[in-house]
mmCIF file of C-alpha atoms (C1' of nucleotides) in Angstrom:
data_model
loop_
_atom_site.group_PDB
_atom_site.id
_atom_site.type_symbol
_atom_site.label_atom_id
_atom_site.label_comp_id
_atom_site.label_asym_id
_atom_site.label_seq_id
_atom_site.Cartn_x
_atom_site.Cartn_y
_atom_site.Cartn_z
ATOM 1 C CA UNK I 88 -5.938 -66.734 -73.207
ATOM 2 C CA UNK I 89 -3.978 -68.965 -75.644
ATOM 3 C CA UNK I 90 -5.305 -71.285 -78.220
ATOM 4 C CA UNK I 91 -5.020 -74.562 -77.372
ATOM 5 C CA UNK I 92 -6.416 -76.289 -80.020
ATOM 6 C CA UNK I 93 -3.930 -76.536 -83.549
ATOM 7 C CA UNK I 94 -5.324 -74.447 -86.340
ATOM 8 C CA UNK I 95 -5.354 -77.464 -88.872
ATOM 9 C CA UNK I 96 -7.578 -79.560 -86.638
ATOM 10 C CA UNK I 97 -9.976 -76.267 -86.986
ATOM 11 C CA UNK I 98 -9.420 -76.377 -90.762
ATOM 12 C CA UNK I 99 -10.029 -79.618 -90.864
ATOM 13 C CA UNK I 100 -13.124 -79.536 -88.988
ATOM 14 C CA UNK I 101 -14.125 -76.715 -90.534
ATOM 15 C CA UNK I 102 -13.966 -78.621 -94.159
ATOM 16 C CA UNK I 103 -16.292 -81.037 -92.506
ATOM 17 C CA UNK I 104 -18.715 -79.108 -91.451
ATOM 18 C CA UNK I 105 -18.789 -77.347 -94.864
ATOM 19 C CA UNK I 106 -18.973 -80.947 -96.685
ATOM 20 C CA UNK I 107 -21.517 -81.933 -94.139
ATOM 21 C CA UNK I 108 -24.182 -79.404 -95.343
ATOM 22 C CA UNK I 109 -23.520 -78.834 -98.879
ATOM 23 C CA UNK I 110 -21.225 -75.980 -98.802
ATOM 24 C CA UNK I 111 -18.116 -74.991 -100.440
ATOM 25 C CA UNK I 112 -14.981 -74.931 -98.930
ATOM 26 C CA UNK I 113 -13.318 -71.166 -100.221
ATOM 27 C CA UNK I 114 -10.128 -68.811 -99.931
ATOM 28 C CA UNK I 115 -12.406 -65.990 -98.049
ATOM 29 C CA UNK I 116 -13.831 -68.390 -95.709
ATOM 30 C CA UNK I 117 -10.733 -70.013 -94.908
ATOM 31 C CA UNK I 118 -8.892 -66.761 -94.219
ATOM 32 C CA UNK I 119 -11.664 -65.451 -92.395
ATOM 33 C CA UNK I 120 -11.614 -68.235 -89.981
ATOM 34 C CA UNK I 121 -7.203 -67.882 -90.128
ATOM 35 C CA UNK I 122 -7.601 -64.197 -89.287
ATOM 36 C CA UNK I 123 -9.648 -65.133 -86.000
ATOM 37 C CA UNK I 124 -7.458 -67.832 -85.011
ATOM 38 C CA UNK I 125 -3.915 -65.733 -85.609
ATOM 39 C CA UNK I 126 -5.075 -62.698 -83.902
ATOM 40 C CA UNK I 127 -6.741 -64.511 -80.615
ATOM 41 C CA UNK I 128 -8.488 -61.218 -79.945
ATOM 42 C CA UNK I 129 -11.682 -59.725 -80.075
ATOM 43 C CA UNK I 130 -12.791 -58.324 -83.514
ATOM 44 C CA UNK I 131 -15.590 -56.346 -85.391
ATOM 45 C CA UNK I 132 -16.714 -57.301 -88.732
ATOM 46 C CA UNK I 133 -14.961 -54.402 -89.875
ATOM 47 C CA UNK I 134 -11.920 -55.199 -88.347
ATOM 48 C CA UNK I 135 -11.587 -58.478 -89.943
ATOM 49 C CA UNK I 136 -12.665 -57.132 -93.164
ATOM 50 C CA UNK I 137 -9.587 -54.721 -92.845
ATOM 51 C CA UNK I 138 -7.266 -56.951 -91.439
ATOM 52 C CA UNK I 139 -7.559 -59.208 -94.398
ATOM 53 C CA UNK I 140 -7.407 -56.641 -96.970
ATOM 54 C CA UNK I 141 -4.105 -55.897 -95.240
ATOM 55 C CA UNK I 142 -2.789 -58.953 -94.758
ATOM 56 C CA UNK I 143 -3.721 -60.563 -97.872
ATOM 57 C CA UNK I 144 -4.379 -57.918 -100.671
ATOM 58 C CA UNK I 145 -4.514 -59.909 -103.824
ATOM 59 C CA UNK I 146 -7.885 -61.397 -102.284
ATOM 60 C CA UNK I 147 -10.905 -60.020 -103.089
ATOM 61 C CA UNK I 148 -13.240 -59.829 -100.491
ATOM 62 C CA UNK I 149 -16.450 -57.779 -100.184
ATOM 63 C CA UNK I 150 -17.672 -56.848 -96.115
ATOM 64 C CA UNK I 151 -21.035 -58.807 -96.671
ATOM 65 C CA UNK I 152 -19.014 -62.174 -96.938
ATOM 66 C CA UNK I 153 -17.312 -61.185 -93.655
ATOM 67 C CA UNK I 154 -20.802 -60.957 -92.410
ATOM 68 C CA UNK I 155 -22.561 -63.965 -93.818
ATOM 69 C CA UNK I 156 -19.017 -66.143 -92.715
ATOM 70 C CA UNK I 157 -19.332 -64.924 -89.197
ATOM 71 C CA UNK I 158 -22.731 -66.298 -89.067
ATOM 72 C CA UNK I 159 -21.759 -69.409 -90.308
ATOM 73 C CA UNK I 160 -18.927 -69.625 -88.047
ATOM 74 C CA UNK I 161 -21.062 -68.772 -85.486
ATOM 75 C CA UNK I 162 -23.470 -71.079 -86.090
ATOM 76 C CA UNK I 163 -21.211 -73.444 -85.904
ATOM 77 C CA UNK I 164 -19.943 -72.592 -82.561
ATOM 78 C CA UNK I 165 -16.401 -71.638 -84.125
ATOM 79 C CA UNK I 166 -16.731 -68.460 -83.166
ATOM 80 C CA UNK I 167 -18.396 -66.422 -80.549
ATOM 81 C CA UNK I 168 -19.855 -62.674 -80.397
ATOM 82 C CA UNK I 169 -20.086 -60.190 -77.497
ATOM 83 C CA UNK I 170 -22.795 -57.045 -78.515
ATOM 84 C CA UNK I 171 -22.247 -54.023 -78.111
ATOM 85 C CA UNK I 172 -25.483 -52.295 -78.205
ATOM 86 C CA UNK I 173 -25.893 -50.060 -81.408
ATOM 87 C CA UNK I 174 -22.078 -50.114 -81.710
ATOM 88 C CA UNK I 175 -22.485 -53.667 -83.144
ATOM 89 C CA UNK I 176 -20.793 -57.220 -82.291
ATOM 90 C CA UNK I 177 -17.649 -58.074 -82.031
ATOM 91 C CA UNK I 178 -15.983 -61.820 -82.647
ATOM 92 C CA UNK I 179 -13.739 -63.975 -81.038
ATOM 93 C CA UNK I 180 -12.903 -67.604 -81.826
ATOM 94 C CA UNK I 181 -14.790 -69.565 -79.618
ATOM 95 C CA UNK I 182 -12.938 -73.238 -79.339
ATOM 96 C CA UNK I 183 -10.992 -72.053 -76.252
ATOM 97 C CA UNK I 184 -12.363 -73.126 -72.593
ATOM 98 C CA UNK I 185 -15.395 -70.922 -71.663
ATOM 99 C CA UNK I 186 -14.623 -67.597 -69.735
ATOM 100 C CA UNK I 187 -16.075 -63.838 -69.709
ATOM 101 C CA UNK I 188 -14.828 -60.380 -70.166
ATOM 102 C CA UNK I 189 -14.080 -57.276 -68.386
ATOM 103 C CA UNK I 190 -14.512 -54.765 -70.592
ATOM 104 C CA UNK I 191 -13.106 -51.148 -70.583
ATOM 105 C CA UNK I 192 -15.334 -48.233 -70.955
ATOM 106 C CA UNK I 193 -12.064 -46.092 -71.850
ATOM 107 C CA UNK I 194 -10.031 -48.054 -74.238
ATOM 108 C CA UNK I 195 -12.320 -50.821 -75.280
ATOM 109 C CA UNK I 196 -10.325 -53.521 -74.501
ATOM 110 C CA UNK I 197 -11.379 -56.419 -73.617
ATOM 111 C CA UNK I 198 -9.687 -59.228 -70.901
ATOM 112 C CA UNK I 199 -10.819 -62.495 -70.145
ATOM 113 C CA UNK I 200 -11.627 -64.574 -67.650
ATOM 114 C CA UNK I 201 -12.836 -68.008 -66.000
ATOM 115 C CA UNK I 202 -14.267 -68.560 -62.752
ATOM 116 C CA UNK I 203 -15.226 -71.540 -61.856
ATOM 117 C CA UNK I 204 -17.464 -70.551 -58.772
ATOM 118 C CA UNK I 205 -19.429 -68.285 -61.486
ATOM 119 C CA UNK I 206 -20.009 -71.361 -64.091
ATOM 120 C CA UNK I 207 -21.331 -73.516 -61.224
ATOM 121 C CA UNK I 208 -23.838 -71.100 -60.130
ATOM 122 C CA UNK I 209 -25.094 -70.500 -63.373
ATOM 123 C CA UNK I 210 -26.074 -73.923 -64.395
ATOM 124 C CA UNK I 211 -27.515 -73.834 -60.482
ATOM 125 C CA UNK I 212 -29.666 -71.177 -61.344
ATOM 126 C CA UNK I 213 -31.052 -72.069 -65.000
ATOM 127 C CA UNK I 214 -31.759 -75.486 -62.902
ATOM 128 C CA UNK I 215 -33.602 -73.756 -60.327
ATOM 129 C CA UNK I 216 -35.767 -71.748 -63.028
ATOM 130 C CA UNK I 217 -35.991 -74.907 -64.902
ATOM 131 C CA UNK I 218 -34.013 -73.085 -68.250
ATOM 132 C CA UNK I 219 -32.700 -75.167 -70.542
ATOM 133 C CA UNK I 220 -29.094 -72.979 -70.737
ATOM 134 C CA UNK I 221 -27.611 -72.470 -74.107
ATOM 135 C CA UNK I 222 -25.131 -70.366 -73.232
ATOM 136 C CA UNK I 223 -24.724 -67.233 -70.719
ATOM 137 C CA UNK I 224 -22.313 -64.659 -71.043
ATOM 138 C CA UNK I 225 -21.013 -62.330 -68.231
ATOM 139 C CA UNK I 226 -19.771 -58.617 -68.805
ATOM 140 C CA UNK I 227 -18.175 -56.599 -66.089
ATOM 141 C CA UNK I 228 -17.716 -53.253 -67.495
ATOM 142 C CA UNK I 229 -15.188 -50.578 -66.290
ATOM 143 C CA UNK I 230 -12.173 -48.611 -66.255
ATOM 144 C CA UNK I 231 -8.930 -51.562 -66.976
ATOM 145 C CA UNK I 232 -5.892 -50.724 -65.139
ATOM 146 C CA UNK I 233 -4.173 -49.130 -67.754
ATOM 147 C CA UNK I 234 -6.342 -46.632 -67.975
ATOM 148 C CA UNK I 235 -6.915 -46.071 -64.267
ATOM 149 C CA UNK I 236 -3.185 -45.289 -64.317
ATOM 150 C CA UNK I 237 -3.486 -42.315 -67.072
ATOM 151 C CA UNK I 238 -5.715 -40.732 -64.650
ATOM 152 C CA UNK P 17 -39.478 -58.197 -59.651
ATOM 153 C CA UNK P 18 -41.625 -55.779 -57.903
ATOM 154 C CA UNK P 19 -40.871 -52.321 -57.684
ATOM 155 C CA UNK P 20 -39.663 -51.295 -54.553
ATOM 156 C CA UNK P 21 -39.761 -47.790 -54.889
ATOM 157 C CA UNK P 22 -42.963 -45.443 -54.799
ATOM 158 C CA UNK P 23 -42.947 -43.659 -57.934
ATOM 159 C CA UNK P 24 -43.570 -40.166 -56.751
ATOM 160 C CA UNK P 25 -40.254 -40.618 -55.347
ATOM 161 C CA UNK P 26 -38.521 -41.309 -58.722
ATOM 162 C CA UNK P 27 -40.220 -38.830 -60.190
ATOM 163 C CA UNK P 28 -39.352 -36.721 -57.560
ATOM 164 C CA UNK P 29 -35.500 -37.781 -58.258
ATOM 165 C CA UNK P 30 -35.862 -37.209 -61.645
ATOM 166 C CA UNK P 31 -37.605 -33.424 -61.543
ATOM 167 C CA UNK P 32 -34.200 -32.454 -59.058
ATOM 168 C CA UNK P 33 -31.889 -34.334 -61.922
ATOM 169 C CA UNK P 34 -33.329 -32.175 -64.597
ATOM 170 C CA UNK P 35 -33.264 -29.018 -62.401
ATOM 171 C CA UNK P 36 -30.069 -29.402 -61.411
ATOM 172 C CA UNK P 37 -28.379 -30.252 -64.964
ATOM 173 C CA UNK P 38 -30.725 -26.918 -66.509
ATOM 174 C CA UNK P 39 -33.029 -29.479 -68.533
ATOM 175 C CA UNK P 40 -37.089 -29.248 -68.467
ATOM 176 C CA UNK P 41 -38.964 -31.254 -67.321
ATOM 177 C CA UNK P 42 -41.408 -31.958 -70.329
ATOM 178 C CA UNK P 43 -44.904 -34.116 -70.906
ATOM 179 C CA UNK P 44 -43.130 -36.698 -72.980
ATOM 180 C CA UNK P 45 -39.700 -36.920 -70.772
ATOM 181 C CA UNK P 46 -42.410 -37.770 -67.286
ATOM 182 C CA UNK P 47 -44.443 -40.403 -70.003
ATOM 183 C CA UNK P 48 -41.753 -41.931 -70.740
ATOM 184 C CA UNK P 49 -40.382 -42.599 -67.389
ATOM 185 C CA UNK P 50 -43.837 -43.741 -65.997
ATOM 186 C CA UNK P 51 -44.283 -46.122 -68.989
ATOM 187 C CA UNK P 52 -41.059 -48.238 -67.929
ATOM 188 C CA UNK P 53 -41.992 -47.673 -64.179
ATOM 189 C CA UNK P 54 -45.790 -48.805 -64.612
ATOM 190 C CA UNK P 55 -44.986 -52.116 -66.952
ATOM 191 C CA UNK P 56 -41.917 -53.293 -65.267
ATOM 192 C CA UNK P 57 -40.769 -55.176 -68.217
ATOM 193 C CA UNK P 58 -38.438 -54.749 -70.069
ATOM 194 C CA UNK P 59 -38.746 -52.433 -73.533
ATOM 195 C CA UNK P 60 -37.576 -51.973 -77.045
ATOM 196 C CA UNK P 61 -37.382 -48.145 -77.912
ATOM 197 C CA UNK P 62 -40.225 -48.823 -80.155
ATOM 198 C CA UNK P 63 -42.208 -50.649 -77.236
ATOM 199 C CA UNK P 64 -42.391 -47.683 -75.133
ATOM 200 C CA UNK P 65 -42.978 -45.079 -78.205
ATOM 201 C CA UNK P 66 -45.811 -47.389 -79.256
ATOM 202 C CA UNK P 67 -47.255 -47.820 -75.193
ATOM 203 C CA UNK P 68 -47.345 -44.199 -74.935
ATOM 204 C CA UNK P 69 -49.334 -43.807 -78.247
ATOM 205 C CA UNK P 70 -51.592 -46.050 -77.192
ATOM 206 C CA UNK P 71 -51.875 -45.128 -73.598
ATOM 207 C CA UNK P 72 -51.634 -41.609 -74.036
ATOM 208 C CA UNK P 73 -52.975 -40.464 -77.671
ATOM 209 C CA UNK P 74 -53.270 -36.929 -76.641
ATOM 210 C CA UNK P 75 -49.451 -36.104 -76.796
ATOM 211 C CA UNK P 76 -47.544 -35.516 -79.237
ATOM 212 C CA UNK P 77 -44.402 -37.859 -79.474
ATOM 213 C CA UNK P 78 -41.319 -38.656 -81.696
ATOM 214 C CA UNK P 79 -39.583 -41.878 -81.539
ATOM 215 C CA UNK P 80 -36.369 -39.396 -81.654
ATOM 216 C CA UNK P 81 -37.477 -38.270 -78.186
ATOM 217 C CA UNK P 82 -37.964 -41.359 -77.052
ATOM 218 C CA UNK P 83 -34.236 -42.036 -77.845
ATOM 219 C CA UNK P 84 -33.158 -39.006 -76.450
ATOM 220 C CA UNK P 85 -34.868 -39.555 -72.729
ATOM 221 C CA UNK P 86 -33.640 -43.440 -72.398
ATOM 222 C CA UNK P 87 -30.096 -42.024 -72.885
ATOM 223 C CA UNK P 88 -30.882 -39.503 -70.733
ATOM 224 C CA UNK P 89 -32.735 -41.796 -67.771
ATOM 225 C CA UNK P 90 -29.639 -44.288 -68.925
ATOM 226 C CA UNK P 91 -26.993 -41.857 -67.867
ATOM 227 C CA UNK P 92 -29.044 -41.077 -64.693
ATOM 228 C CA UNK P 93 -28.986 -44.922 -64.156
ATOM 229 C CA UNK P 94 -32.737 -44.524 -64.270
ATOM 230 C CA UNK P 95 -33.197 -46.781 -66.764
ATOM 231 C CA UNK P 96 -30.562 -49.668 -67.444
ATOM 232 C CA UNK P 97 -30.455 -51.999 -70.808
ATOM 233 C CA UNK P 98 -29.896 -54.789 -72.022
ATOM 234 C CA UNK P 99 -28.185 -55.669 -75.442
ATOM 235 C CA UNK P 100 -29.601 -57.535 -78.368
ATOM 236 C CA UNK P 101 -27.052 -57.217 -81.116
ATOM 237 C CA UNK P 102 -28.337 -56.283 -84.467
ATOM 238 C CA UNK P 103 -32.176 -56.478 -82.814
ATOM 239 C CA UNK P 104 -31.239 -53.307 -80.692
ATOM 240 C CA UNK P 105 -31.641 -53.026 -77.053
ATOM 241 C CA UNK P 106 -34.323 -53.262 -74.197
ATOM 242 C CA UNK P 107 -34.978 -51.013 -71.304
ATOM 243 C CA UNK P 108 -36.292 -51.398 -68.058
ATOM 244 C CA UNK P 109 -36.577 -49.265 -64.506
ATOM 245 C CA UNK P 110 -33.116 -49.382 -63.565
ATOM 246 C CA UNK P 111 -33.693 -48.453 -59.535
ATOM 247 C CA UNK P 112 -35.136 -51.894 -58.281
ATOM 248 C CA UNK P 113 -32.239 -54.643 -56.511
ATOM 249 C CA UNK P 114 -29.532 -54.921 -59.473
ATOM 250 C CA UNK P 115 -29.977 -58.413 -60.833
ATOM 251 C CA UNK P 116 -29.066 -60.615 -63.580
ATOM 252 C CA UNK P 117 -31.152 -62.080 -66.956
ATOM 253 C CA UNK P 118 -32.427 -65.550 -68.343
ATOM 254 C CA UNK P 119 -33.405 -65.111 -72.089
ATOM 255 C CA UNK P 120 -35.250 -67.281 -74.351
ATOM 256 C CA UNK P 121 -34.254 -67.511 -77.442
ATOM 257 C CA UNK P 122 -38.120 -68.841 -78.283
ATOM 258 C CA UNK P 123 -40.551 -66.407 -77.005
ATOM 259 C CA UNK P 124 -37.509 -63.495 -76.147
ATOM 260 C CA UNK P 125 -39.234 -63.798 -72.900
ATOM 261 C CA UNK P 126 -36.572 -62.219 -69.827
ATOM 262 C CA UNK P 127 -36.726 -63.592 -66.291
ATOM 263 C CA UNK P 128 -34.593 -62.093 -63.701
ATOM 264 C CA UNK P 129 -32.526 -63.524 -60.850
ATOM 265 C CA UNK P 130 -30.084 -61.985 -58.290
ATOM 266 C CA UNK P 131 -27.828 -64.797 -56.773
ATOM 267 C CA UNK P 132 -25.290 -63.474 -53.702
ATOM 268 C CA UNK P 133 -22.309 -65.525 -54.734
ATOM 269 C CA UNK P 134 -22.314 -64.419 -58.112
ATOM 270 C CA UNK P 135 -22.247 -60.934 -57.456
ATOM 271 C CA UNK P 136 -19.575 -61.340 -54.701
ATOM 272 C CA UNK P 137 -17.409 -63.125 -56.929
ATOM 273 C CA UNK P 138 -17.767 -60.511 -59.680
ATOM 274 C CA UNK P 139 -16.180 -58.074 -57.099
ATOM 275 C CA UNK P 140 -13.173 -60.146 -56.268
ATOM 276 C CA UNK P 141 -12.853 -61.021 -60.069
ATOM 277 C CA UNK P 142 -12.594 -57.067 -60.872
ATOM 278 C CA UNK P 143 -10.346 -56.846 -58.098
ATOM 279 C CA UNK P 144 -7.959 -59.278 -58.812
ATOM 280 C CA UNK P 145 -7.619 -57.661 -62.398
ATOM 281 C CA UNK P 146 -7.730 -54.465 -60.748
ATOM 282 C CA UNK P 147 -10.299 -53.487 -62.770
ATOM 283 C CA UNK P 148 -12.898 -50.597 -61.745
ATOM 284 C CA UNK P 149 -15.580 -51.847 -61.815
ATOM 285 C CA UNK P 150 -18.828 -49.790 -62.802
ATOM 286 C CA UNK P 151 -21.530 -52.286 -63.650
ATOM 287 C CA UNK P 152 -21.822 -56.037 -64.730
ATOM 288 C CA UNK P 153 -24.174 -57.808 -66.823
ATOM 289 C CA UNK P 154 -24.553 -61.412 -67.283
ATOM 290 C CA UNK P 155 -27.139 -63.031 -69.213
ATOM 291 C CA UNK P 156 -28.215 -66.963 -69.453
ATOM 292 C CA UNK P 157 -29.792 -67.701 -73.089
ATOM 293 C CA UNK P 158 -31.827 -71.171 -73.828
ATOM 294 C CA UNK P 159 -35.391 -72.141 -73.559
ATOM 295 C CA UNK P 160 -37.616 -71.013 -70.718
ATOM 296 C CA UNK P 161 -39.780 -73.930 -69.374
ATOM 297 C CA UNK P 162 -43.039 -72.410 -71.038
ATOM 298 C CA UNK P 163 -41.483 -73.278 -74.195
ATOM 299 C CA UNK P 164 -40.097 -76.527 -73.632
ATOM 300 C CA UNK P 165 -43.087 -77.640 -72.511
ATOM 301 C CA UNK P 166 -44.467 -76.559 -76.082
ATOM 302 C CA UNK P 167 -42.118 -79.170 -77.546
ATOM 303 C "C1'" DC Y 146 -38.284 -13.698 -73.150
ATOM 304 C "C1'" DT Y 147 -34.634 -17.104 -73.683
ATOM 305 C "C1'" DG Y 148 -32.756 -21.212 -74.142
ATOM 306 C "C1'" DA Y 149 -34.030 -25.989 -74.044
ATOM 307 C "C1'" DC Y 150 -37.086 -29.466 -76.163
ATOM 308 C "C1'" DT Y 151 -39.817 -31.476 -79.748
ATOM 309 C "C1'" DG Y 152 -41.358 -33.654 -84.112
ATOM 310 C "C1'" DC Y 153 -40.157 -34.396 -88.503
ATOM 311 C "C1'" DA Y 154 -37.431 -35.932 -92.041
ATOM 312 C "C1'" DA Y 155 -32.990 -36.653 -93.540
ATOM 313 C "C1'" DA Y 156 -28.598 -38.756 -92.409
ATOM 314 C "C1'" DA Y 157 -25.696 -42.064 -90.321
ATOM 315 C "C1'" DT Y 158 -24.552 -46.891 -88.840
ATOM 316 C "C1'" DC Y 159 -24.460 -51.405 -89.122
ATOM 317 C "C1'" DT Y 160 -26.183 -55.450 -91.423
ATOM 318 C "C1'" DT Y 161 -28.692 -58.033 -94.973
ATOM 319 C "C1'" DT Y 162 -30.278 -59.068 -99.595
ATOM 320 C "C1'" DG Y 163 -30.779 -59.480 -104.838
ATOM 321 C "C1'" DC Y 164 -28.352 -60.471 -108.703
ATOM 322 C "C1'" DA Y 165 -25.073 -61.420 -112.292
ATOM 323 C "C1'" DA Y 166 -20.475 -63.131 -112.622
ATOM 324 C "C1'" DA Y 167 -17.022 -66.330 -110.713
ATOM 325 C "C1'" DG Y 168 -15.578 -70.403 -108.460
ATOM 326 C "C1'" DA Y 169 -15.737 -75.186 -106.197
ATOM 327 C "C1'" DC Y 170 -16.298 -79.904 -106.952
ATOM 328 C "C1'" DG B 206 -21.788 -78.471 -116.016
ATOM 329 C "C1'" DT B 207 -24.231 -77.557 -111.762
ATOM 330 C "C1'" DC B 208 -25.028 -75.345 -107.814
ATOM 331 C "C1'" DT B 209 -22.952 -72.477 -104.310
ATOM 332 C "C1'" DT B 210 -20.475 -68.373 -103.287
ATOM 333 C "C1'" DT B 211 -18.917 -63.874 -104.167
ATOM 334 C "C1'" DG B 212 -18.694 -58.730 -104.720
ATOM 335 C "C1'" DC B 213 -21.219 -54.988 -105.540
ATOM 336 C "C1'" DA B 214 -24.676 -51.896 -104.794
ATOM 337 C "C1'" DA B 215 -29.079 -51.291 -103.171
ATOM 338 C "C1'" DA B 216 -32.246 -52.052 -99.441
ATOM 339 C "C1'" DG B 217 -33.305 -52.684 -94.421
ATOM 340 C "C1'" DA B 218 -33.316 -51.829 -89.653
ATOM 341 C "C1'" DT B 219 -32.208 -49.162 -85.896
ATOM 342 C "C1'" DT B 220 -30.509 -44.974 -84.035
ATOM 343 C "C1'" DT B 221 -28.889 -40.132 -84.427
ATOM 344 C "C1'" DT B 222 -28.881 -35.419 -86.064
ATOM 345 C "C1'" DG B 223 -30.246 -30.765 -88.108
ATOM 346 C "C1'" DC B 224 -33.602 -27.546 -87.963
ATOM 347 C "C1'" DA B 225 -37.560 -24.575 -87.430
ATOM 348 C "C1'" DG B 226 -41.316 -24.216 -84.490
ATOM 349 C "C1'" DT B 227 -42.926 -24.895 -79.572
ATOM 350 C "C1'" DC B 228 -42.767 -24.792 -74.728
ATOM 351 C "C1'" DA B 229 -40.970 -24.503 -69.794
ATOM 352 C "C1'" DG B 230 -39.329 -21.545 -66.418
#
DNA sequence: CTGACTGCAAAATCTTTGCAAAGAC
DNA sequence: GTCTTTGCAAAGATTTTGCAGTCAG
């Protein structure tokens, strides 16, 4: 699932939404929120800790401003996190079109996808329970193809 | 969501699990299963180490056990859970009609659902990708209508 | 008896927090 | 300059593990 959206408009709305409540606009945040956009994948704190150390070295960047960005970000609603029980969360960035992930048990990776049926029953059913729905999340977990195949 | 199933029969199930994988079948491994069985809810590790302190005083119990049977019962599919990120996970009996979540954010109150054409389409979804599927989760987060009503 | 199970406490993970120094505006 | 942010290390929270004693079969 591409990005559709440009990565300056993000910037840019990201600088507003900083300016908007007070905070600073900085290099870690900004890379944080780069290294989610570039990589369109699905990451841990860790790996976006370690992705920036590679990438950009001279930074200096301590894992706790990974975490406290991420929950900005998320707060936001410029990224999104899927848990993984203990094992932690792990990010994606979250201005694409909704969808949900199949998830393999073997490899960890994760695909996406969008159903349209499934979105239409859900608001159906938060109606029906009168739930005011925030968000939902759907998680088929398996074995992905690729690893059926190495069986 | 009413139990459907008479407990001696789980426990039954259970006593021919242990048997037949050489593992005892111990006071605090039977309390443990009857605690998620009797309060059909659904439990925080701590919950159901704390419910059997209280229920049963008499026996002697580690939270470390505890741990140790709900990955057990969870591996028997027993038990099943459901993920909170950072806030851990909750447990419940895992043998009623497989069905799906609403959370509140508010009162972390969980209702449960089953809806036919979701769970259909979850199959042809894991078939198109050609994904094995073993087991799905899908959880709706907002406000449940006790708590709106609060507002 | 023998090997599995248990409680305890210590260790391991992942995440958050306190604080002094650094940086944004 | 002022107030926020940062990195670091320490603290928290939750879960797992090592071990000696206990218990089921």
């Amino acid at each position: 699932m591409t990005n559709s959206i440009a990565y300056d408009d993000v910037l840019e709305n990201f600088k507003k939404l900083l300016k908007s409540n007070n905070l600073k606009y900085t290099t870690q945040r900004e890379l944080i929120l780069k290294i989610i956009y570039d990589n369109d994948g699905h990451f841990t704190p860790e790996d976006i800790y370690n992705l920036i150390k590679e990438s950009y070295p001279e930074v200096k960047l301590g894992i706790a401003t990974v975490y406290r960005t991420l929950t900005l970000l998320e707060d936001a609603e410029i990224v999104s996190s899927i848990s993984f029980g203990t094992q932690g969360k792990k990010y994606e960035f979250g201005l694409k079109k909704h969808h949900d992930h199949l998830v393999c048990m073997k490899c960890g990776n994760i695909e996406e996808f969008y159903d349209e049926t499934i979105e239409k029953r859900q608001e159906e059913i938060a109606k029906k329970f009168n739930f005011e729905m925030h968000n939902h999340v759907m998680k088929i977990t398996g074995i992905c193809s690729v690893c059926q195949a190495k069986r």
